[in-house]
mmCIF file of C-alpha atoms in Angstrom:
data_model
loop_
_atom_site.group_PDB
_atom_site.id
_atom_site.type_symbol
_atom_site.label_atom_id
_atom_site.label_comp_id
_atom_site.label_asym_id
_atom_site.label_seq_id
_atom_site.Cartn_x
_atom_site.Cartn_y
_atom_site.Cartn_z
ATOM 1 C CA UNK A 28 -26.266 18.390 -158.772
ATOM 2 C CA UNK A 29 -22.678 19.522 -158.143
ATOM 3 C CA UNK A 30 -19.723 17.129 -158.210
ATOM 4 C CA UNK A 31 -17.564 17.069 -155.056
ATOM 5 C CA UNK A 32 -13.856 16.611 -154.296
ATOM 6 C CA UNK A 33 -14.599 12.993 -153.307
ATOM 7 C CA UNK A 34 -16.252 12.367 -156.698
ATOM 8 C CA UNK A 35 -13.112 13.624 -158.420
ATOM 9 C CA UNK A 36 -10.897 11.303 -156.369
ATOM 10 C CA UNK A 37 -13.093 8.275 -157.103
ATOM 11 C CA UNK A 38 -13.373 9.075 -160.822
ATOM 12 C CA UNK A 39 -9.610 9.523 -161.116
ATOM 13 C CA UNK A 40 -8.842 5.942 -159.990
ATOM 14 C CA UNK A 41 -9.244 4.333 -163.464
ATOM 15 C CA UNK A 42 -7.107 7.101 -164.988
ATOM 16 C CA UNK A 43 -4.386 6.604 -162.370
ATOM 17 C CA UNK A 44 -4.360 2.833 -162.971
ATOM 18 C CA UNK A 45 -3.993 3.417 -166.720
ATOM 19 C CA UNK A 46 -1.457 6.242 -166.491
ATOM 20 C CA UNK A 47 1.161 4.597 -164.255
ATOM 21 C CA UNK A 48 2.233 1.746 -166.594
ATOM 22 C CA UNK A 49 2.270 4.019 -169.673
ATOM 23 C CA UNK A 50 4.282 6.669 -167.824
ATOM 24 C CA UNK A 51 6.668 3.952 -166.600
ATOM 25 C CA UNK A 52 7.166 2.888 -170.225
ATOM 26 C CA UNK A 53 8.011 6.471 -171.128
ATOM 27 C CA UNK A 54 10.512 6.634 -168.252
ATOM 28 C CA UNK A 55 12.148 3.379 -169.352
ATOM 29 C CA UNK A 56 12.401 4.574 -172.982
ATOM 30 C CA UNK A 57 13.856 7.914 -171.839
ATOM 31 C CA UNK A 58 16.464 6.078 -169.773
ATOM 32 C CA UNK A 59 17.199 3.844 -172.772
ATOM 33 C CA UNK A 60 17.675 6.971 -174.918
ATOM 34 C CA UNK A 61 20.323 8.275 -172.481
ATOM 35 C CA UNK A 62 18.190 11.260 -171.428
ATOM 36 C CA UNK A 63 19.066 12.447 -167.934
ATOM 37 C CA UNK A 64 16.630 11.816 -165.084
ATOM 38 C CA UNK A 65 16.177 15.562 -164.566
ATOM 39 C CA UNK A 66 15.182 16.142 -168.205
ATOM 40 C CA UNK A 67 12.976 13.032 -168.224
ATOM 41 C CA UNK A 68 11.017 14.255 -165.186
ATOM 42 C CA UNK A 69 10.897 17.797 -166.582
ATOM 43 C CA UNK A 70 9.439 16.319 -169.784
ATOM 44 C CA UNK A 71 6.444 14.887 -167.901
ATOM 45 C CA UNK A 72 6.116 17.839 -165.497
ATOM 46 C CA UNK A 73 5.964 20.496 -168.240
ATOM 47 C CA UNK A 74 4.427 18.651 -171.211
ATOM 48 C CA UNK A 75 2.050 16.130 -169.557
ATOM 49 C CA UNK A 76 0.854 14.658 -172.855
ATOM 50 C CA UNK A 77 1.450 10.935 -173.321
ATOM 51 C CA UNK A 78 1.298 10.543 -177.109
ATOM 52 C CA UNK A 79 3.214 13.778 -177.729
ATOM 53 C CA UNK A 80 5.948 12.793 -175.275
ATOM 54 C CA UNK A 81 6.437 9.437 -176.995
ATOM 55 C CA UNK A 82 6.515 11.112 -180.424
ATOM 56 C CA UNK A 83 8.908 13.821 -179.227
ATOM 57 C CA UNK A 84 11.208 11.196 -177.706
ATOM 58 C CA UNK A 85 11.201 9.278 -180.976
ATOM 59 C CA UNK A 86 11.991 12.460 -182.932
ATOM 60 C CA UNK A 87 14.858 13.279 -180.566
ATOM 61 C CA UNK A 88 16.321 9.820 -181.232
ATOM 62 C CA UNK A 89 15.978 10.436 -184.986
ATOM 63 C CA UNK A 90 17.883 13.715 -184.650
ATOM 64 C CA UNK A 91 14.931 15.991 -185.510
ATOM 65 C CA UNK A 92 15.273 19.731 -184.927
ATOM 66 C CA UNK A 93 13.457 21.618 -182.167
ATOM 67 C CA UNK A 94 11.122 23.294 -184.697
ATOM 68 C CA UNK A 95 9.928 19.926 -186.013
ATOM 69 C CA UNK A 96 9.372 18.597 -182.478
ATOM 70 C CA UNK A 97 7.481 21.675 -181.251
ATOM 71 C CA UNK A 98 5.273 21.917 -184.354
ATOM 72 C CA UNK A 99 4.496 18.175 -184.348
ATOM 73 C CA UNK A 100 3.576 18.308 -180.659
ATOM 74 C CA UNK A 101 1.387 21.365 -181.271
ATOM 75 C CA UNK A 102 -0.510 19.656 -184.094
ATOM 76 C CA UNK A 103 -0.939 16.377 -182.183
ATOM 77 C CA UNK A 104 -2.313 18.297 -179.178
ATOM 78 C CA UNK A 105 -4.466 20.677 -181.219
ATOM 79 C CA UNK A 106 -7.552 18.694 -180.211
ATOM 80 C CA UNK A 107 -7.079 19.983 -176.636
ATOM 81 C CA UNK A 108 -8.428 23.392 -177.746
ATOM 82 C CA UNK A 109 -11.716 21.721 -178.666
ATOM 83 C CA UNK A 110 -11.814 19.621 -175.492
ATOM 84 C CA UNK A 111 -11.169 22.669 -173.273
ATOM 85 C CA UNK A 112 -13.816 24.706 -175.085
ATOM 86 C CA UNK A 113 -16.313 21.877 -174.653
ATOM 87 C CA UNK A 114 -15.703 21.604 -170.886
ATOM 88 C CA UNK A 115 -16.226 25.334 -170.309
ATOM 89 C CA UNK A 116 -19.960 24.748 -170.761
ATOM 90 C CA UNK A 117 -19.990 22.451 -167.720
ATOM 91 C CA UNK A 118 -17.805 24.323 -165.212
ATOM 92 C CA UNK A 119 -18.905 26.943 -162.692
ATOM 93 C CA UNK A 120 -18.231 30.676 -163.212
ATOM 94 C CA UNK A 121 -15.926 30.952 -160.186
ATOM 95 C CA UNK A 122 -13.299 28.875 -161.946
ATOM 96 C CA UNK A 123 -12.042 31.532 -164.389
ATOM 97 C CA UNK A 124 -8.844 32.237 -162.435
ATOM 98 C CA UNK A 125 -8.158 28.505 -162.410
ATOM 99 C CA UNK A 126 -8.629 28.193 -166.166
ATOM 100 C CA UNK A 127 -4.889 28.008 -167.066
ATOM 101 C CA UNK A 128 -4.326 25.180 -164.573
ATOM 102 C CA UNK A 129 -7.474 23.330 -165.631
ATOM 103 C CA UNK A 130 -6.592 23.684 -169.324
ATOM 104 C CA UNK A 131 -3.079 22.326 -168.647
ATOM 105 C CA UNK A 132 -4.532 19.252 -166.915
ATOM 106 C CA UNK A 133 -6.855 18.294 -169.770
ATOM 107 C CA UNK A 134 -5.971 14.954 -171.341
ATOM 108 C CA UNK A 135 -8.036 12.575 -173.447
ATOM 109 C CA UNK A 136 -8.822 10.498 -170.376
ATOM 110 C CA UNK A 137 -9.652 13.456 -168.092
ATOM 111 C CA UNK A 138 -11.847 14.972 -170.792
ATOM 112 C CA UNK A 139 -13.648 11.678 -171.328
ATOM 113 C CA UNK A 140 -14.426 11.255 -167.615
ATOM 114 C CA UNK A 141 -15.369 14.925 -167.061
ATOM 115 C CA UNK A 142 -17.519 15.275 -170.183
ATOM 116 C CA UNK A 143 -19.632 12.220 -169.333
ATOM 117 C CA UNK A 144 -20.028 13.243 -165.672
ATOM 118 C CA UNK A 145 -23.569 14.291 -164.922
ATOM 119 C CA UNK A 146 -24.113 17.637 -163.185
ATOM 120 C CA UNK A 147 -22.016 20.799 -162.853
ATOM 121 C CA UNK A 148 -18.258 20.364 -162.600
ATOM 122 C CA UNK A 149 -17.035 22.227 -159.513
ATOM 123 C CA UNK A 150 -13.501 23.480 -158.880
ATOM 124 C CA UNK A 151 -13.006 20.802 -156.226
ATOM 125 C CA UNK A 152 -14.044 18.034 -158.616
ATOM 126 C CA UNK A 153 -12.033 19.006 -161.691
ATOM 127 C CA UNK A 154 -8.871 19.910 -159.737
ATOM 128 C CA UNK A 155 -8.865 16.668 -157.733
ATOM 129 C CA UNK A 156 -9.458 14.685 -160.936
ATOM 130 C CA UNK A 157 -6.631 16.415 -162.813
ATOM 131 C CA UNK A 158 -4.203 16.603 -159.903
ATOM 132 C CA UNK A 159 -4.328 12.863 -159.215
ATOM 133 C CA UNK A 160 -3.983 12.041 -162.932
ATOM 134 C CA UNK A 161 -1.011 14.444 -163.171
ATOM 135 C CA UNK A 162 0.624 12.991 -160.042
ATOM 136 C CA UNK A 163 0.222 9.452 -161.423
ATOM 137 C CA UNK A 164 1.849 10.448 -164.718
ATOM 138 C CA UNK A 165 4.851 12.176 -163.120
ATOM 139 C CA UNK A 166 5.291 9.446 -160.465
ATOM 140 C CA UNK A 167 5.084 6.733 -163.120
ATOM 141 C CA UNK A 168 7.751 8.510 -165.166
ATOM 142 C CA UNK A 169 10.132 8.631 -162.179
ATOM 143 C CA UNK A 170 9.455 4.979 -161.323
ATOM 144 C CA UNK A 171 9.961 3.914 -164.943
ATOM 145 C CA UNK A 172 13.269 5.773 -165.172
ATOM 146 C CA UNK A 173 14.523 4.088 -161.995
ATOM 147 C CA UNK A 174 13.334 0.644 -163.153
ATOM 148 C CA UNK A 175 14.917 1.272 -166.564
ATOM 149 C CA UNK A 176 18.306 1.467 -164.869
ATOM 150 C CA UNK A 177 18.159 -2.138 -163.648
ATOM 151 C CA UNK A 178 16.299 -3.899 -166.485
ATOM 152 C CA UNK A 179 18.258 -6.143 -168.886
ATOM 153 C CA UNK A 180 19.128 -4.492 -172.231
ATOM 154 C CA UNK A 181 16.958 -6.870 -174.262
ATOM 155 C CA UNK A 182 13.835 -5.907 -172.258
ATOM 156 C CA UNK A 183 14.626 -2.192 -172.497
ATOM 157 C CA UNK A 184 15.064 -2.505 -176.274
ATOM 158 C CA UNK A 185 11.710 -4.290 -176.593
ATOM 159 C CA UNK A 186 9.956 -1.332 -174.918
ATOM 160 C CA UNK A 187 10.432 0.607 -178.156
ATOM 161 C CA UNK A 188 7.269 -1.012 -179.471
ATOM 162 C CA UNK A 189 5.261 0.761 -176.744
ATOM 163 C CA UNK A 190 4.626 3.828 -178.905
ATOM 164 C CA UNK A 191 3.130 1.773 -181.745
ATOM 165 C CA UNK A 192 1.126 -0.379 -179.321
ATOM 166 C CA UNK A 193 -0.339 2.741 -177.703
ATOM 167 C CA UNK A 194 -1.522 4.179 -181.037
ATOM 168 C CA UNK A 195 -2.976 0.818 -182.103
ATOM 169 C CA UNK A 196 -4.863 0.714 -178.790
ATOM 170 C CA UNK A 197 -6.254 4.193 -179.545
ATOM 171 C CA UNK A 198 -7.139 3.348 -183.159
ATOM 172 C CA UNK A 199 -8.834 -0.064 -182.763
ATOM 173 C CA UNK A 200 -11.839 1.043 -180.628
ATOM 174 C CA UNK A 201 -12.580 3.875 -183.077
ATOM 175 C CA UNK A 202 -12.110 1.550 -186.083
ATOM 176 C CA UNK A 203 -14.808 -0.754 -184.675
ATOM 177 C CA UNK A 204 -17.278 2.127 -184.872
ATOM 178 C CA UNK A 205 -16.377 3.469 -188.325
ATOM 179 C CA UNK A 206 -14.034 2.817 -191.236
ATOM 180 C CA UNK A 207 -12.997 6.502 -191.334
ATOM 181 C CA UNK A 208 -10.074 6.149 -188.876
ATOM 182 C CA UNK A 209 -8.675 3.275 -190.959
ATOM 183 C CA UNK A 210 -8.884 5.343 -194.162
ATOM 184 C CA UNK A 211 -7.273 8.375 -192.528
ATOM 185 C CA UNK A 212 -4.547 6.298 -190.830
ATOM 186 C CA UNK A 213 -3.741 4.555 -194.130
ATOM 187 C CA UNK A 214 -3.731 7.885 -195.983
ATOM 188 C CA UNK A 215 -1.430 9.397 -193.388
ATOM 189 C CA UNK A 216 0.956 6.440 -193.735
ATOM 190 C CA UNK A 217 1.047 6.807 -197.549
ATOM 191 C CA UNK A 218 1.747 10.560 -197.370
ATOM 192 C CA UNK A 219 4.431 10.024 -194.721
ATOM 193 C CA UNK A 220 6.113 7.321 -196.864
ATOM 194 C CA UNK A 221 6.086 9.600 -199.945
ATOM 195 C CA UNK A 222 7.647 12.425 -197.918
ATOM 196 C CA UNK A 223 10.400 10.180 -196.552
ATOM 197 C CA UNK A 224 11.272 7.889 -199.475
ATOM 198 C CA UNK A 225 10.472 10.061 -202.544
ATOM 199 C CA UNK A 226 10.881 13.615 -201.287
ATOM 200 C CA UNK A 227 13.613 12.594 -198.762
ATOM 201 C CA UNK A 228 12.244 14.997 -196.123
ATOM 202 C CA UNK A 229 13.336 14.668 -192.465
ATOM 203 C CA UNK A 230 11.122 12.420 -190.293
ATOM 204 C CA UNK A 231 9.818 15.322 -188.193
ATOM 205 C CA UNK A 232 8.658 17.430 -191.127
ATOM 206 C CA UNK A 233 7.189 14.341 -192.810
ATOM 207 C CA UNK A 234 4.956 13.823 -189.761
ATOM 208 C CA UNK A 235 3.930 17.503 -189.751
ATOM 209 C CA UNK A 236 3.041 17.416 -193.472
ATOM 210 C CA UNK A 237 1.172 14.113 -193.041
ATOM 211 C CA UNK A 238 -0.939 15.509 -190.183
ATOM 212 C CA UNK A 239 -1.853 18.709 -192.056
ATOM 213 C CA UNK A 240 -2.586 17.085 -195.441
ATOM 214 C CA UNK A 241 -4.555 14.177 -193.955
ATOM 215 C CA UNK A 242 -6.646 16.601 -191.880
ATOM 216 C CA UNK A 243 -7.541 18.676 -194.960
ATOM 217 C CA UNK A 244 -8.269 15.604 -197.108
ATOM 218 C CA UNK A 245 -10.392 14.081 -194.325
ATOM 219 C CA UNK A 246 -12.299 17.365 -194.011
ATOM 220 C CA UNK A 247 -13.325 17.269 -197.679
ATOM 221 C CA UNK A 248 -13.857 13.486 -197.843
ATOM 222 C CA UNK A 249 -16.270 13.320 -194.898
ATOM 223 C CA UNK A 250 -17.631 16.876 -194.891
ATOM 224 C CA UNK A 251 -21.062 16.054 -196.354
ATOM 225 C CA UNK A 252 -21.470 12.981 -194.161
ATOM 226 C CA UNK A 253 -20.682 14.925 -190.972
ATOM 227 C CA UNK A 254 -23.020 17.752 -191.965
ATOM 228 C CA UNK A 255 -25.822 15.213 -192.465
ATOM 229 C CA UNK A 256 -25.244 13.825 -188.957
ATOM 230 C CA UNK A 257 -25.612 17.251 -187.306
ATOM 231 C CA UNK A 258 -28.652 18.327 -189.344
#
């Protein structure tokens, strides 16, 4: 069974509903950070990665250098290599020339919907799914930036908690399944605190070091358990 353009449109509806308010929050925060509307829109048009955009915005406000921002974004989005590789087993062979566009449109939500979709993923399905998700993200960013211009200061300031709320929302469902995310999140927080308060490293590099060290420690801590699952 092959998935059609209509299937992609229908399956994108939950993603669109979820993307618009988060993208609006990003637009409001960007406006609050005195970033121009052009650069705010360009952010969503070129990056199209929710968590990374929030982190990058936070690093810009902290005065981090471009190297720290680029490397942090790269590490946070490294999982997209695995997601793209996984989806290649479900797409048709005539989609090779579309690969760069399809890879750009992969997000956690798009991957989740596409990977659980039964049947072969056609060009019409995957492009309609990604295009609508992308349009919702960019449109939400523009709307949020415009709304941010008329909101009272106290409400705009309270939107700063959005980044933390988003990561808690990502962490809690996984924590219900296993204690591993809690251990790794706690470990990452400890390493980040040591880097900032004892080694006095800049915030951006502290995040980079925390990601790399926690990944290696997690690899060794849970290596045997993961191997047992796949055997």
